[in-house]
Structure formats: structure tokens, C-alpha cells
Short mmCIF file of C-alpha atoms in Angstrom, two decimals:
data_model
loop_
_atom_site.label_atom_id
_atom_site.label_comp_id
_atom_site.label_asym_id
_atom_site.label_seq_id
_atom_site.Cartn_x
_atom_site.Cartn_y
_atom_site.Cartn_z
CA MET A 1 30.57 -2.56 -17.06
CA ARG A 2 29.34 -5.85 -18.57
CA ARG A 3 26.33 -5.41 -20.75
CA GLY A 4 23.43 -7.83 -20.86
CA PHE A 5 20.28 -8.65 -18.97
CA PHE A 6 19.96 -6.69 -15.74
CA TYR A 7 19.18 -9.08 -12.86
CA GLY A 8 17.30 -6.33 -11.06
CA TRP A 9 14.32 -7.09 -13.29
CA VAL A 10 14.19 -10.60 -11.81
CA VAL A 11 14.13 -9.04 -8.35
CA VAL A 12 11.36 -6.72 -9.52
CA ALA A 13 9.34 -9.71 -10.78
CA VAL A 14 9.64 -11.65 -7.50
CA THR A 15 8.90 -8.53 -5.47
CA ALA A 16 5.88 -7.72 -7.63
CA VAL A 17 4.38 -11.17 -6.97
CA VAL A 18 4.97 -10.80 -3.21
CA VAL A 19 3.30 -7.39 -3.28
CA LEU A 20 0.42 -8.80 -5.34
CA ILE A 21 -0.29 -11.58 -2.81
CA THR A 22 0.04 -9.11 0.06
CA ALA A 23 -2.54 -6.87 -1.59
CA GLY A 24 -4.84 -9.87 -1.88
CA VAL A 25 -4.52 -10.54 1.83
CA ARG A 26 -5.18 -6.89 2.72
CA SER A 27 -8.27 -6.82 0.46
CA ALA A 28 -9.76 -9.80 2.32
CA PRO A 29 -11.52 -7.84 5.12
CA GLY A 30 -13.59 -5.91 2.57
CA ALA A 31 -14.36 -9.09 0.62
CA PHE A 32 -15.22 -11.09 3.75
CA LEU A 33 -17.10 -8.37 5.70
CA LEU A 34 -20.68 -9.41 4.84
CA SER A 35 -19.90 -13.10 5.30
CA MET A 36 -18.19 -12.49 8.63
CA THR A 37 -21.11 -10.47 10.01
CA ALA A 38 -23.28 -13.58 9.54
CA GLU A 39 -21.28 -15.25 12.33
CA PRO A 40 -23.13 -15.25 15.69
CA GLY A 41 -22.31 -12.07 17.64
CA TRP A 42 -20.10 -10.56 14.94
CA SER A 43 -21.47 -7.09 14.05
CA THR A 44 -20.28 -4.73 11.32
CA ALA A 45 -18.64 -2.53 13.95
CA SER A 46 -16.79 -5.43 15.65
CA VAL A 47 -15.52 -6.90 12.39
CA SER A 48 -14.54 -3.39 11.24
CA PHE A 49 -12.58 -2.99 14.47
CA ALA A 50 -10.68 -6.23 13.78
CA ALA A 51 -9.88 -4.97 10.29
CA ALA A 52 -8.87 -1.58 11.68
CA ALA A 53 -6.53 -3.22 14.21
CA GLY A 54 -4.88 -5.04 11.32
CA LEU A 55 -4.46 -1.81 9.39
CA VAL A 56 -2.78 -0.10 12.36
CA VAL A 57 -0.26 -2.93 12.79
CA PHE A 58 0.14 -3.11 9.01
CA GLY A 59 1.20 0.53 9.04
CA ILE A 60 3.45 0.37 12.10
CA ALA A 61 5.26 -2.64 10.64
CA GLY A 62 6.53 -0.43 7.80
CA PRO A 63 9.23 1.50 9.67
CA VAL A 64 10.14 -1.66 11.60
CA SER A 65 10.63 -3.39 8.25
CA GLY A 66 12.74 -0.52 6.93
CA SER A 67 15.11 -0.92 9.86
CA LEU A 68 15.16 -4.74 9.64
CA MET A 69 15.99 -4.70 5.93
CA GLY A 70 19.10 -2.70 6.75
CA ARG A 71 20.08 -5.19 9.47
CA ILE A 72 19.17 -8.69 8.24
CA GLY A 73 18.56 -8.09 4.53
CA VAL A 74 15.57 -7.76 2.24
CA ARG A 75 15.23 -11.47 1.54
CA ASN A 76 15.13 -12.50 5.21
CA VAL A 77 12.45 -9.92 5.97
CA VAL A 78 10.35 -11.21 3.06
CA LEU A 79 10.70 -14.81 4.29
CA VAL A 80 9.59 -13.88 7.81
CA SER A 81 6.67 -11.93 6.36
CA LEU A 82 5.41 -14.76 4.17
CA ALA A 83 5.73 -17.39 6.90
CA LEU A 84 3.94 -15.25 9.49
CA THR A 85 1.17 -14.24 7.08
CA GLY A 86 0.54 -17.80 5.93
CA ALA A 87 0.41 -19.19 9.48
CA ALA A 88 -1.88 -16.38 10.69
CA LEU A 89 -4.36 -16.91 7.85
CA LEU A 90 -4.52 -20.68 8.29
CA ALA A 91 -5.14 -20.16 12.02
CA THR A 92 -7.78 -17.53 11.21
CA SER A 93 -9.86 -20.17 9.41
CA LEU A 94 -10.34 -21.90 12.78
CA THR A 95 -11.52 -18.87 14.76
CA ARG A 96 -14.87 -18.80 16.53
CA GLU A 97 -14.61 -15.67 18.72
CA ILE A 98 -14.25 -12.05 17.66
CA TRP A 99 -11.15 -11.57 19.83
CA GLN A 100 -9.49 -14.45 17.97
CA LEU A 101 -10.34 -12.77 14.66
CA THR A 102 -8.84 -9.51 15.93
CA LEU A 103 -5.65 -11.24 17.07
CA LEU A 104 -5.05 -13.51 14.08
CA PHE A 105 -6.75 -11.92 11.08
CA GLY A 106 -6.16 -8.42 12.35
CA LEU A 107 -2.92 -8.14 14.31
CA LEU A 108 -0.78 -11.08 13.15
CA SER A 109 -1.68 -11.03 9.46
CA GLY A 110 -1.41 -7.25 9.59
CA LEU A 111 2.13 -7.56 10.96
CA GLY A 112 3.09 -10.21 8.41
CA THR A 113 1.85 -8.27 5.40
CA GLY A 114 3.05 -4.95 6.80
CA LEU A 115 6.65 -6.16 6.87
CA VAL A 116 6.72 -6.09 3.07
CA ALA A 117 3.77 -4.09 1.76
CA SER A 118 4.90 -0.56 2.49
CA VAL A 119 8.67 -0.37 2.14
CA LEU A 120 9.67 -3.47 0.14
CA GLY A 121 8.89 -1.92 -3.24
CA PRO A 122 10.51 1.48 -2.55
CA THR A 123 13.56 -0.24 -1.00
CA VAL A 124 14.04 -2.55 -3.98
CA ALA A 125 13.59 0.37 -6.38
CA ALA A 126 16.08 2.53 -4.46
CA ARG A 127 18.71 -0.22 -4.21
CA TRP A 128 18.54 -1.58 -7.74
CA PHE A 129 17.57 1.41 -9.90
CA VAL A 130 18.79 4.93 -10.55
CA LYS A 131 17.34 5.00 -14.03
CA ASP A 132 13.60 4.13 -14.25
CA ARG A 133 13.15 4.22 -10.47
CA GLY A 134 9.79 5.98 -10.69
CA LEU A 135 8.60 3.43 -13.25
CA VAL A 136 9.62 0.54 -10.99
CA VAL A 137 7.75 2.05 -8.02
CA GLY A 138 4.78 2.38 -10.37
CA ILE A 139 5.07 -1.31 -11.27
CA PHE A 140 4.89 -2.24 -7.60
CA GLY A 141 1.90 0.02 -7.13
CA ALA A 142 0.29 -1.63 -10.14
CA SER A 143 0.98 -5.01 -8.52
CA THR A 144 -1.06 -3.87 -5.56
CA SER A 145 -3.85 -2.98 -7.95
CA ALA A 146 -3.53 -6.33 -9.68
CA GLY A 147 -3.81 -8.02 -6.28
CA GLN A 148 -7.12 -6.29 -5.79
CA LEU A 149 -8.17 -7.13 -9.36
CA VAL A 150 -7.32 -10.81 -9.04
CA PHE A 151 -8.33 -11.51 -5.47
CA PHE A 152 -11.28 -9.31 -4.59
CA PRO A 153 -13.85 -10.94 -6.91
CA VAL A 154 -12.44 -14.41 -6.19
CA LEU A 155 -12.48 -13.92 -2.42
CA THR A 156 -15.96 -12.43 -2.51
CA ALA A 157 -17.23 -15.36 -4.56
CA LEU A 158 -15.54 -17.78 -2.16
CA ALA A 159 -17.05 -16.00 0.83
CA VAL A 160 -20.53 -16.17 -0.71
CA GLY A 161 -20.26 -19.71 -2.06
CA ALA A 162 -17.96 -21.58 0.32
CA GLY A 163 -17.55 -19.23 3.29
CA TRP A 164 -14.85 -16.75 4.27
CA ARG A 165 -12.86 -19.44 6.07
CA THR A 166 -12.14 -21.14 2.73
CA GLY A 167 -10.86 -17.81 1.40
CA ALA A 168 -8.53 -17.47 4.39
CA ILE A 169 -7.10 -20.95 3.73
CA VAL A 170 -6.48 -20.12 0.05
CA LEU A 171 -4.59 -16.95 0.96
CA GLY A 172 -2.57 -18.73 3.64
CA VAL A 173 -1.44 -21.47 1.24
CA LEU A 174 -0.49 -18.92 -1.44
CA SER A 175 1.61 -16.96 1.06
CA LEU A 176 3.53 -20.07 2.12
CA ALA A 177 4.00 -21.15 -1.51
CA LEU A 178 5.92 -17.94 -2.22
CA LEU A 179 8.67 -18.89 0.22
CA LEU A 180 10.53 -21.01 -2.37
CA PRO A 181 10.78 -18.39 -5.16
CA ALA A 182 11.86 -15.81 -2.60
CA ILE A 183 14.65 -18.10 -1.37
CA LEU A 184 15.82 -18.92 -4.90
CA TRP A 185 15.67 -15.60 -6.74
CA LEU A 186 15.39 -12.64 -4.36
CA LYS A 187 18.68 -10.79 -3.75
CA ASN A 188 19.40 -8.03 -1.23
CA ASP A 189 21.18 -5.55 -3.52
CA PRO A 190 23.27 -5.47 -6.74
CA ALA A 191 26.50 -6.19 -4.88
CA ASP A 192 25.23 -9.73 -4.18
CA ILE A 193 25.79 -10.50 -7.87
CA GLY A 194 28.68 -8.09 -8.51
CA ALA A 195 26.59 -5.46 -10.29
CA ARG A 196 25.68 -1.80 -9.89
CA PRO A 197 22.20 -0.25 -9.79
CA ARG A 198 20.68 0.30 -13.22
CA GLY A 199 21.75 3.70 -14.49
CA ALA A 200 24.40 4.18 -11.80
CA THR A 201 27.59 6.05 -12.67
CA ASP A 202 31.04 4.56 -12.17
CA GLY A 203 31.36 6.42 -8.90
CA GLU A 204 28.24 4.92 -7.33
CA ILE A 205 28.73 1.86 -5.17
CA ALA A 206 26.66 -1.29 -5.57
CA HIS A 207 26.00 -1.70 -1.87
CA VAL A 208 23.44 0.80 -0.66
CA LYS A 209 24.65 2.43 2.53
CA PRO A 210 22.47 1.97 5.62
CA PRO A 211 20.05 4.66 6.77
CA ASP A 212 21.57 7.61 8.60
CA ARG A 213 21.50 7.44 12.37
CA GLY A 214 18.94 9.79 13.76
CA VAL A 215 17.30 10.41 10.40
CA MET A 216 13.81 10.31 11.91
CA GLY A 217 14.82 12.67 14.67
CA ARG A 218 15.71 15.19 11.98
CA ALA A 219 12.75 14.34 9.78
CA ILE A 220 10.10 14.97 12.43
CA ARG A 221 11.52 18.44 13.00
CA THR A 222 10.70 19.42 9.42
CA SER A 223 7.32 20.55 8.09
CA ASP A 224 7.97 18.51 4.96
CA PHE A 225 7.74 15.21 6.84
CA TRP A 226 4.44 16.22 8.42
CA PHE A 227 2.98 17.33 5.10
CA LEU A 228 4.05 14.01 3.60
CA ALA A 229 2.64 12.04 6.54
CA GLY A 230 -0.53 14.16 6.71
CA THR A 231 -1.39 13.88 3.04
CA PHE A 232 -0.67 10.14 3.09
CA PHE A 233 -2.85 9.81 6.21
CA ILE A 234 -5.70 11.21 4.12
CA CYS A 235 -4.72 8.95 1.22
CA GLY A 236 -5.12 5.89 3.44
CA ALA A 237 -8.37 7.12 4.95
CA THR A 238 -9.97 7.77 1.56
CA SER A 239 -8.72 4.61 -0.18
CA ASN A 240 -7.89 1.48 1.85
CA GLY A 241 -9.90 2.49 4.89
CA LEU A 242 -13.10 3.82 3.35
CA VAL A 243 -13.46 2.42 -0.16
CA GLY A 244 -11.39 -0.72 0.34
CA GLN A 245 -13.30 -1.81 3.44
CA HIS A 246 -16.78 -0.43 2.84
CA PHE A 247 -17.42 -0.15 -0.89
CA ILE A 248 -19.14 -3.54 -1.12
CA PRO A 249 -21.50 -2.98 1.86
CA HIS A 250 -22.29 0.49 0.45
CA ALA A 251 -23.04 -0.98 -2.98
CA VAL A 252 -25.23 -3.69 -1.43
CA ASP A 253 -27.16 -0.95 0.40
CA HIS A 254 -27.83 0.55 -3.03
CA GLY A 255 -29.19 -2.66 -4.55
CA PHE A 256 -26.10 -4.40 -5.94
CA THR A 257 -25.22 -8.01 -5.15
CA PRO A 258 -21.91 -8.64 -3.36
CA VAL A 259 -20.43 -10.32 -6.45
CA ALA A 260 -21.55 -7.44 -8.71
CA ALA A 261 -20.03 -4.95 -6.29
CA SER A 262 -16.75 -6.87 -6.19
CA THR A 263 -16.71 -6.85 -9.99
CA ALA A 264 -16.94 -3.06 -9.92
CA LEU A 265 -14.03 -3.04 -7.48
CA ALA A 266 -12.11 -5.24 -9.91
CA VAL A 267 -12.77 -2.69 -12.67
CA MET A 268 -11.35 -0.13 -10.27
CA GLY A 269 -8.28 -2.33 -9.98
CA VAL A 270 -7.84 -2.46 -13.76
CA PHE A 271 -7.84 1.32 -14.06
CA ASN A 272 -5.68 1.65 -10.97
CA PHE A 273 -3.16 -0.64 -12.66
CA ILE A 274 -3.13 1.72 -15.64
CA GLY A 275 -3.09 4.83 -13.47
CA THR A 276 -0.26 3.67 -11.22
CA ILE A 277 2.01 2.63 -14.09
CA GLY A 278 1.30 5.99 -15.71
CA SER A 279 1.96 7.77 -12.43
CA GLY A 280 5.36 6.08 -12.13
CA TRP A 281 6.26 7.19 -15.64
CA LEU A 282 5.07 10.75 -14.96
CA THR A 283 6.94 10.92 -11.65
CA ASP A 284 10.23 10.62 -13.55
CA ARG A 285 9.23 13.65 -15.65
CA VAL A 286 6.83 15.95 -13.71
CA ASP A 287 7.01 17.69 -10.33
CA PRO A 288 5.55 15.08 -7.93
CA ARG A 289 3.78 17.79 -5.91
CA LYS A 290 1.71 18.84 -8.92
CA LEU A 291 0.83 15.22 -9.57
CA LEU A 292 -0.41 14.84 -5.98
CA LEU A 293 -2.58 17.95 -6.34
CA VAL A 294 -4.25 16.43 -9.40
CA TYR A 295 -4.60 12.95 -7.87
CA TYR A 296 -6.11 14.04 -4.55
CA SER A 297 -8.48 16.51 -6.21
CA PHE A 298 -9.61 13.84 -8.66
CA ARG A 299 -10.17 11.42 -5.79
CA GLY A 300 -12.17 13.98 -3.83
CA VAL A 301 -14.53 14.60 -6.74
CA SER A 302 -14.99 10.83 -7.17
CA LEU A 303 -15.94 10.39 -3.50
CA LEU A 304 -18.41 13.27 -3.62
CA PHE A 305 -20.01 11.48 -6.57
CA LEU A 306 -20.24 8.06 -4.85
CA PRO A 307 -23.39 8.60 -2.69
CA PHE A 308 -25.34 9.18 -5.91
CA VAL A 309 -24.32 5.84 -7.44
CA HIS A 310 -27.45 3.71 -7.89
CA ASP A 311 -27.11 1.85 -11.21
CA THR A 312 -24.62 -0.14 -13.23
CA MET A 313 -23.57 2.78 -15.42
CA THR A 314 -22.80 5.15 -12.55
CA VAL A 315 -20.99 2.53 -10.49
CA ALA A 316 -18.83 1.76 -13.53
CA ALA A 317 -18.08 5.48 -13.93
CA PHE A 318 -17.03 5.70 -10.28
CA ALA A 319 -14.86 2.60 -10.62
CA VAL A 320 -13.01 4.16 -13.55
CA LEU A 321 -12.60 7.61 -11.97
CA PHE A 322 -11.55 6.42 -8.54
CA GLY A 323 -9.46 3.56 -9.92
CA LEU A 324 -7.22 5.86 -11.94
CA ASP A 325 -5.65 7.29 -8.79
CA TYR A 326 -6.38 4.72 -6.07
CA ILE A 327 -2.65 4.04 -5.56
CA ALA A 328 -1.26 6.53 -8.09
CA THR A 329 -0.21 8.68 -5.12
CA VAL A 330 2.55 6.22 -4.16
CA PRO A 331 5.24 6.95 -6.82
CA PRO A 332 5.24 10.75 -6.31
CA THR A 333 5.18 10.34 -2.52
CA VAL A 334 8.15 7.94 -2.58
CA ALA A 335 9.99 10.31 -4.95
CA LEU A 336 9.46 13.23 -2.59
CA VAL A 337 10.75 11.21 0.37
CA ALA A 338 13.87 10.21 -1.60
CA ASP A 339 14.47 13.76 -2.84
CA ARG A 340 13.93 15.38 0.53
CA PHE A 341 15.60 12.92 2.92
CA GLY A 342 18.02 10.92 0.74
CA ARG A 343 17.67 7.71 -1.28
CA HIS A 344 19.33 5.56 1.38
CA ASN A 345 16.80 6.78 3.98
CA VAL A 346 13.70 5.88 1.96
CA GLY A 347 13.02 2.62 3.84
CA VAL A 348 12.89 4.29 7.25
CA VAL A 349 11.29 7.64 6.42
CA TYR A 350 8.77 6.28 3.94
CA GLY A 351 8.00 3.51 6.44
CA TRP A 352 6.76 6.14 8.91
CA VAL A 353 4.93 8.06 6.19
CA PHE A 354 3.20 4.82 5.25
CA ALA A 355 2.40 4.20 8.91
CA ALA A 356 0.44 7.47 8.83
CA HIS A 357 -1.30 6.18 5.69
CA MET A 358 -2.48 3.04 7.45
CA LEU A 359 -3.43 4.91 10.62
CA GLY A 360 -5.74 7.00 8.45
CA ALA A 361 -7.06 3.82 6.85
CA ALA A 362 -7.72 2.22 10.23
CA ILE A 363 -9.57 5.24 11.60
CA ALA A 364 -11.68 5.56 8.45
CA ALA A 365 -12.49 1.83 8.39
CA TRP A 366 -13.70 1.93 11.99
CA VAL A 367 -15.51 5.27 11.87
CA ALA A 368 -17.29 4.45 8.61
CA GLY A 369 -18.64 1.26 10.20
CA ILE A 370 -19.94 3.28 13.13
CA VAL A 371 -21.50 5.86 10.77
CA ARG A 372 -23.27 3.08 8.85
CA GLU A 373 -24.74 1.58 12.01
CA SER A 374 -25.68 4.97 13.48
CA VAL A 375 -27.39 6.69 10.53
CA GLY A 376 -28.13 3.81 8.19
CA ASP A 377 -25.83 4.63 5.26
CA TYR A 378 -22.31 5.74 4.30
CA ALA A 379 -23.19 9.03 2.57
CA ALA A 380 -21.83 11.34 5.28
CA ALA A 381 -18.54 9.41 5.44
CA PHE A 382 -18.00 9.60 1.67
CA VAL A 383 -18.84 13.30 1.41
CA ALA A 384 -16.52 14.23 4.29
CA ALA A 385 -13.74 12.13 2.76
CA GLY A 386 -14.19 13.83 -0.60
CA TRP A 387 -13.60 17.32 0.77
CA ILE A 388 -10.67 16.19 2.91
CA ALA A 389 -9.00 14.62 -0.15
CA ILE A 390 -9.22 17.92 -2.04
CA VAL A 391 -7.58 19.72 0.89
CA ALA A 392 -4.77 17.13 0.85
CA GLY A 393 -4.03 17.96 -2.78
CA PHE A 394 -3.31 21.59 -1.98
CA ALA A 395 -1.33 20.64 1.14
CA ALA A 396 1.01 18.55 -1.05
CA LEU A 397 2.18 21.74 -2.78
CA MET A 398 3.78 22.82 0.52
CA ILE A 399 6.36 20.00 0.46
CA ARG A 400 9.92 21.00 -0.45
CA ARG A 401 11.65 18.65 -2.90
CA LYS A 402 15.10 19.43 -1.52
CA GLY A 403 16.21 20.43 1.94
CA PRO A 404 19.47 21.52 3.56
CA ASP A 405 19.72 18.27 5.53
CA ALA A 406 18.77 15.83 2.73
CA GLU A 407 22.31 14.55 2.21
CA ALA A 408 24.10 16.32 5.04
CA PRO A 409 24.82 13.22 7.16
CA ALA A 410 26.23 11.38 4.13
CA ALA A 411 28.50 14.30 3.32
CA ALA A 412 29.62 14.54 6.92
CA SER A 413 30.47 10.83 6.95
CA ALA A 414 32.49 11.17 3.76
CA ALA A 415 34.38 14.13 5.19
CA ALA A 416 35.19 12.17 8.33
#
């Protein structure tokens, strides 16, 4: 095998930027929420519903994307995603009715971002890397954090100073600008350049075989899939849905300005960047189930602490604690999916696990808005989420890392 620079790192770089921009788009509802509710007839509950609709489609797009990547290639899926996201955001800047916001900002941008956000990183990692796969998944998770770090304060400042419509235009232009680098440098798998995955043995082929037929039919008959989906449902509810969408309004209720609150969320992004890279490194070395127990328990304690945040010092402490494992759950979850159901099935199976994640996020985003309008604050939502997160940590220990059917279809095909 020819030694030298491994082109997979170029693919990782392009993918990381795509994931970063996607994270910026998905952080927009939380950054724009207060500005949007100033529009005539747009309440917190109605805007939260539009955001929740986007989260549902965002999640459902994952398994669709996993299937499409096997049919038309990774690069083509990314191009469709970027074009759809950019067009939806530019159109969103022209909306005047809440149903238009739900359709464009919610459903269409949710579909566009969902085509890449959930399964692109795990698919690229599985196709291009045997060695350092957990680290690469951690890099993509850190890119999501960086998207929050870079965009949330900027979008909040834009929403306050120039209006949320300007923020939507900025995100739309950035999405369309990424089309050219994706066309030039993104490759589908190592075979496109005559290489093998990093760390692959001589017997491993460069082309990654397509997902097994009927893999989801088998997966849903196992308790392991439901534990994976259930714990990730809670992950989405307690992170993207609750904190991602409602942290700024909660902080404003407690006396912070929107920009100050977004700065705290950016601090959260910094520590999430650190935590997710570290989680990827640990996933290559430690039982992923034990990592999930620690992460979910840590998150639960952080959420129980949040209702008592009233000053700069305590909000900074929360940002650090919660940030360390905001997305750190992704590398061990992806590793468990690959171990349990086969590396070539990650795109499809993880796509559905991620769909559960975003369903949890959507429900939490909507319900938390209703709780805020009904009782006047978010305390009950945060306390309930804290205890549920702790339960999820113990549930993760029930997942089997290997199963009798993990590679059975592949073996059967080889025998045939």
C-alpha cells in the first residue's frame, strides 16, 4: 500500500464544515425565538411548534439519507441538502405568516439539514476509517459544537440588532456557498481514489458494501435497538429540544440579556467541543455503555441545577458542566450501533436511532414552550428532564455490544 497523506482527512475537513454550518442552521430557532415572537400574532408556543416541526423532519430525514447515500452517493446527498437548505432559508426571510414559517423554516430547512446532520459523519467515518474511527466521529460532534459556538452569539446579535430575517439570509448564503467545495473535494468512499480505509487490512475492500436488506426489520425485533433509540430520544429531549431551544428565554426570565445568554451558550459550545473530542478518543478505548452512564448522569445533575441559576457565576458553571457532554453521547452511541448491527449498516440503523433523538427534541421543544406559557417559568421542565436523563444513563447499560445477527447477513452473502 502506498504511503503518504491519507485523502480521507480532506473528506473529514469538508464534512466537518458542512456539519458546522448545519449546526448553525439548527441553532437558529433558539437564537431567533425572542425576535420571532415580536412578530404580530407569533406566540412562543406557535414559534416553538414551527421549530418542533423542523426537528421532527430533521430526525426523519436521517434514515432517508442513510438509504440515499447507498443509492446515489454521499456527495450527491450533500449537494441536495445544501441547495435545499439555502433555498428554504432565503425564502424564510420573506415570510409573514406563521404557517409559512412552519413550512419553510421548520419543514423544508429541517429536511435539508436532516439529510446530512445525523448520518453524514458516521457514514464518512465508517467508510474511510477503521483506525481512529471513534476520534473522527468525535471530530464531527465537535464540529456541531463549533457550529453552536460560532453561530449562536452571532445569530442572536443579528436578531437583536438587524432582525431574525437578516440572520436567515446569512445562513442561506453560507449553505449555498458550500456547494463548490463539496463538488470539488468530497468523495464517496476510498475506492474513488484507489485507496483503502485508514487502518484497513489487506483483506478489506475499499468499497463499503451497501446496507443489508431487511436490516431494520431485524433491528426493531431486538431490545438493543430500542434501548439505543430510547436513550437517544432522551438525549435529544434534554439537549437540542430543551436547552437548545429554550435556554435563552429561560436565562432572560432570570435577568440576563439575550446576548449575555447566547454568550453562555457559546461557552457551552467550547466545552462541548472539548468534551466531544475527548469522548471520541475514549470511545476507542472504553466500553461505550459505561461512557453513556457517566454522560447522562452528568447531564441530569446539570439540568437539576439549572433552575437555581441566577447570576453570572452560576450560569457559567452550568455552561461548563452541561457543555462537557452536550453531544459527547454521539461517539459511543454510533460505536454501539456499529458493533451491534455491523459497520455497513450504520447509516440506516443510526439514522433511525437519530430520528428518535430528534423526535425527543421536538416533543421537548414544544412541551417546554407550553409549560412556560402555562406556569410562567421552565423550572418543572428542567427538573423532569434531569431525572429522565439519569434514568437513561442506567438504561444504556442494558445494550449488548455484540449480537448473533450483527454480521449474519454478510456471512450468509459470502457463503452464497
